[in-house]
PDB file of C-alpha atoms in Angstrom:
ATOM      1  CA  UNK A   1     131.243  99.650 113.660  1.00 47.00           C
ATOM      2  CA  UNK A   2     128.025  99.027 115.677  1.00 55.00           C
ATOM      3  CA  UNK A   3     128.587  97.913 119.124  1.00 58.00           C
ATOM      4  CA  UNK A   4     125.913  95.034 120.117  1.00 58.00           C
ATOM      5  CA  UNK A   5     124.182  95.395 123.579  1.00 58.00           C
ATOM      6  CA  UNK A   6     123.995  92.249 126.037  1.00 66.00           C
ATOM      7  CA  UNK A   7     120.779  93.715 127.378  1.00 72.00           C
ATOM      8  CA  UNK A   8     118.638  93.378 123.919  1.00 74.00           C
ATOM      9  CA  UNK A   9     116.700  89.871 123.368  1.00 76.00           C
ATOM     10  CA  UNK A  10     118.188  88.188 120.371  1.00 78.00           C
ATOM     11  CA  UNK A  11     114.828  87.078 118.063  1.00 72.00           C
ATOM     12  CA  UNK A  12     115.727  84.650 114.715  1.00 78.00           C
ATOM     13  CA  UNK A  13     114.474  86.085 111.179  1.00 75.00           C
ATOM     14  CA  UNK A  14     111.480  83.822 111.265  1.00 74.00           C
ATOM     15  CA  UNK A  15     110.601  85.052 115.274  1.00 72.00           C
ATOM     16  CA  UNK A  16     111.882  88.554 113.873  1.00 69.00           C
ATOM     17  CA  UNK A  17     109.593  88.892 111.016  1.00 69.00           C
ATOM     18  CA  UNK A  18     106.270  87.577 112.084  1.00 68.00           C
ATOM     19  CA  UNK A  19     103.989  90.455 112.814  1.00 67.00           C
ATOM     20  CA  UNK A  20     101.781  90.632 116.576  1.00 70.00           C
ATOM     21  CA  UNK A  21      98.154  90.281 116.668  1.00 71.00           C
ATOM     22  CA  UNK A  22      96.634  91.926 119.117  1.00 78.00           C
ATOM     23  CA  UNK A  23      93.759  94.283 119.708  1.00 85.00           C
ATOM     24  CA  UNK A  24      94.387  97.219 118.020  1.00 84.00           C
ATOM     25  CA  UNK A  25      95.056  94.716 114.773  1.00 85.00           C
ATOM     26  CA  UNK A  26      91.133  93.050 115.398  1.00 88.00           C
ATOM     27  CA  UNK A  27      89.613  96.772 115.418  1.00 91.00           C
ATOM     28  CA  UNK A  28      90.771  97.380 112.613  1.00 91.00           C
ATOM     29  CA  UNK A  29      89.738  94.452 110.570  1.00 93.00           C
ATOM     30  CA  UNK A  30      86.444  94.891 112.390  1.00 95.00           C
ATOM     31  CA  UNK A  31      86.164  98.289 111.253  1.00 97.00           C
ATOM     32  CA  UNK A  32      87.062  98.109 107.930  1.00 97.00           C
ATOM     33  CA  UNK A  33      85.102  95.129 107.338  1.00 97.00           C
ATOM     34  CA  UNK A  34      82.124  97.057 108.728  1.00 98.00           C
ATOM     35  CA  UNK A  35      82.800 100.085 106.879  1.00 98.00           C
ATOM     36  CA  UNK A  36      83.294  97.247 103.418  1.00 98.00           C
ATOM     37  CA  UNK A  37      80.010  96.024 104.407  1.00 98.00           C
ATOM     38  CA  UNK A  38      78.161  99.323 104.520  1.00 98.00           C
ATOM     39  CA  UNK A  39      79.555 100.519 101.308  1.00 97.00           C
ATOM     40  CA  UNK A  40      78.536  97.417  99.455  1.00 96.00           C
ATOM     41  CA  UNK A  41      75.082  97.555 100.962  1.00 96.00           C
ATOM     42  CA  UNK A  42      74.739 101.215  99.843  1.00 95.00           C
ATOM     43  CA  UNK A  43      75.963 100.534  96.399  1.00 92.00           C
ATOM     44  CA  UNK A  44      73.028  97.827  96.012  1.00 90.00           C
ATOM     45  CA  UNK A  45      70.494 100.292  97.617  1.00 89.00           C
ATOM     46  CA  UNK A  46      71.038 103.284  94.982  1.00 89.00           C
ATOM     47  CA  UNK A  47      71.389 100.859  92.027  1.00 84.00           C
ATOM     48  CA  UNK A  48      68.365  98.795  93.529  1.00 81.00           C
ATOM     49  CA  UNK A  49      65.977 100.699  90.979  1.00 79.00           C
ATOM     50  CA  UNK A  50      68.284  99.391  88.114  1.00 77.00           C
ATOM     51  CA  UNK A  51      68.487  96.410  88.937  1.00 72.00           C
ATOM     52  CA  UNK A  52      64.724  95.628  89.573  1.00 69.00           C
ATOM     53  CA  UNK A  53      63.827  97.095  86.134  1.00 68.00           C
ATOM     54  CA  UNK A  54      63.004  95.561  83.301  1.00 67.00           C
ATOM     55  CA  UNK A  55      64.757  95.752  80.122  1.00 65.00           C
ATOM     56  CA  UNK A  56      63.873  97.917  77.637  1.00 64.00           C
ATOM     57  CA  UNK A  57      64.395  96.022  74.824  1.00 61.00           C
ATOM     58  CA  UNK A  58      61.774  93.218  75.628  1.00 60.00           C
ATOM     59  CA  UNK A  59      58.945  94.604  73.047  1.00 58.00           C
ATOM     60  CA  UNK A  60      61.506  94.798  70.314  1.00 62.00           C
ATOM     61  CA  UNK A  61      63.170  91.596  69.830  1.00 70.00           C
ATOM     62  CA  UNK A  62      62.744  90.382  66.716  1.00 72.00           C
ATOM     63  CA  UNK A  63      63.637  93.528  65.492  1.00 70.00           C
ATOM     64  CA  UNK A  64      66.822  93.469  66.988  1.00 70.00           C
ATOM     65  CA  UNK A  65      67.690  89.548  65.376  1.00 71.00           C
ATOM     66  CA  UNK A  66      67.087  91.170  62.389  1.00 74.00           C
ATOM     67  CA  UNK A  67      69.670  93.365  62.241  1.00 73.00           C
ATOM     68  CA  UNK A  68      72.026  89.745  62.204  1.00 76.00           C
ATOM     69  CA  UNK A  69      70.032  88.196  59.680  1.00 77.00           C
ATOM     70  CA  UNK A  70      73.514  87.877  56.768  1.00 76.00           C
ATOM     71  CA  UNK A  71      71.267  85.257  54.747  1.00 76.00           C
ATOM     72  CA  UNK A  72      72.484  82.047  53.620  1.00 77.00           C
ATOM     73  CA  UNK A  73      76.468  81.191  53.274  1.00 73.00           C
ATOM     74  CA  UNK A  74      78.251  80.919  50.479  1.00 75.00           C
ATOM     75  CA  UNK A  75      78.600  77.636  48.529  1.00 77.00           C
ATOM     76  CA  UNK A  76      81.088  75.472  49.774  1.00 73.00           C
ATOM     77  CA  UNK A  77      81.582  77.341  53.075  1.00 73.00           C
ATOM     78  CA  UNK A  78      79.641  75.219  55.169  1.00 69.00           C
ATOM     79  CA  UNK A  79      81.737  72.209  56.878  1.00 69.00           C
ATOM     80  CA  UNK A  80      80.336  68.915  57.373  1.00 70.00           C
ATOM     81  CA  UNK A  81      81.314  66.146  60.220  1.00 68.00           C
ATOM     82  CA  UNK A  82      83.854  63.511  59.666  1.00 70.00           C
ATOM     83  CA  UNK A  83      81.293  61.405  59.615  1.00 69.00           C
ATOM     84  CA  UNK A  84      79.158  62.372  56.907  1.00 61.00           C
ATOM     85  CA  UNK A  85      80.059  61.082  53.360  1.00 61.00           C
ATOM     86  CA  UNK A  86      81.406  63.498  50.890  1.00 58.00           C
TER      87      UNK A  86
END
């Protein structure tokens, strides 16, 4: 059986579970926001080339819609608004 001690403070669970803040706690946010920071920035710098280009495709467009041209639908496929008389 576990003997209490009269010299410990006594917290309640909320007091007990709340964590400190303190400075240790802001250099590390600080840091690993910084280091966040620098990794996103030197993502965008090596894909900056990729993202500045231009897309290859541009000259062949209408080559491309072709490929989705299925010609007209079938007869009776097509549906009409509520609106429009039968």
């Amino acid at each position: 059986m576990a003997v209490l001690s009269r010299n410990s403070a006594v917290l309640n669970a909320t007091r007990a579970r709340q964590g400190r803040f303190g400075r240790h706690v802001f250099w590390v946010l600080l840091v690993s926001t910084a280091l966040a920071a620098m990794a996103l920035f030197g993502a965008w710098t090596w894909q900056a080339d990729n993202l500045a280009s231009t897309e290859v495709n541009n000259a062949r467009q209408p080559a491309d819609a072709q490929a989705f041209n299925a010609g007209a639908p079938a007869e009776g496929t097509l549906q009409t608004s509520p609106d429009t008389p039968r």
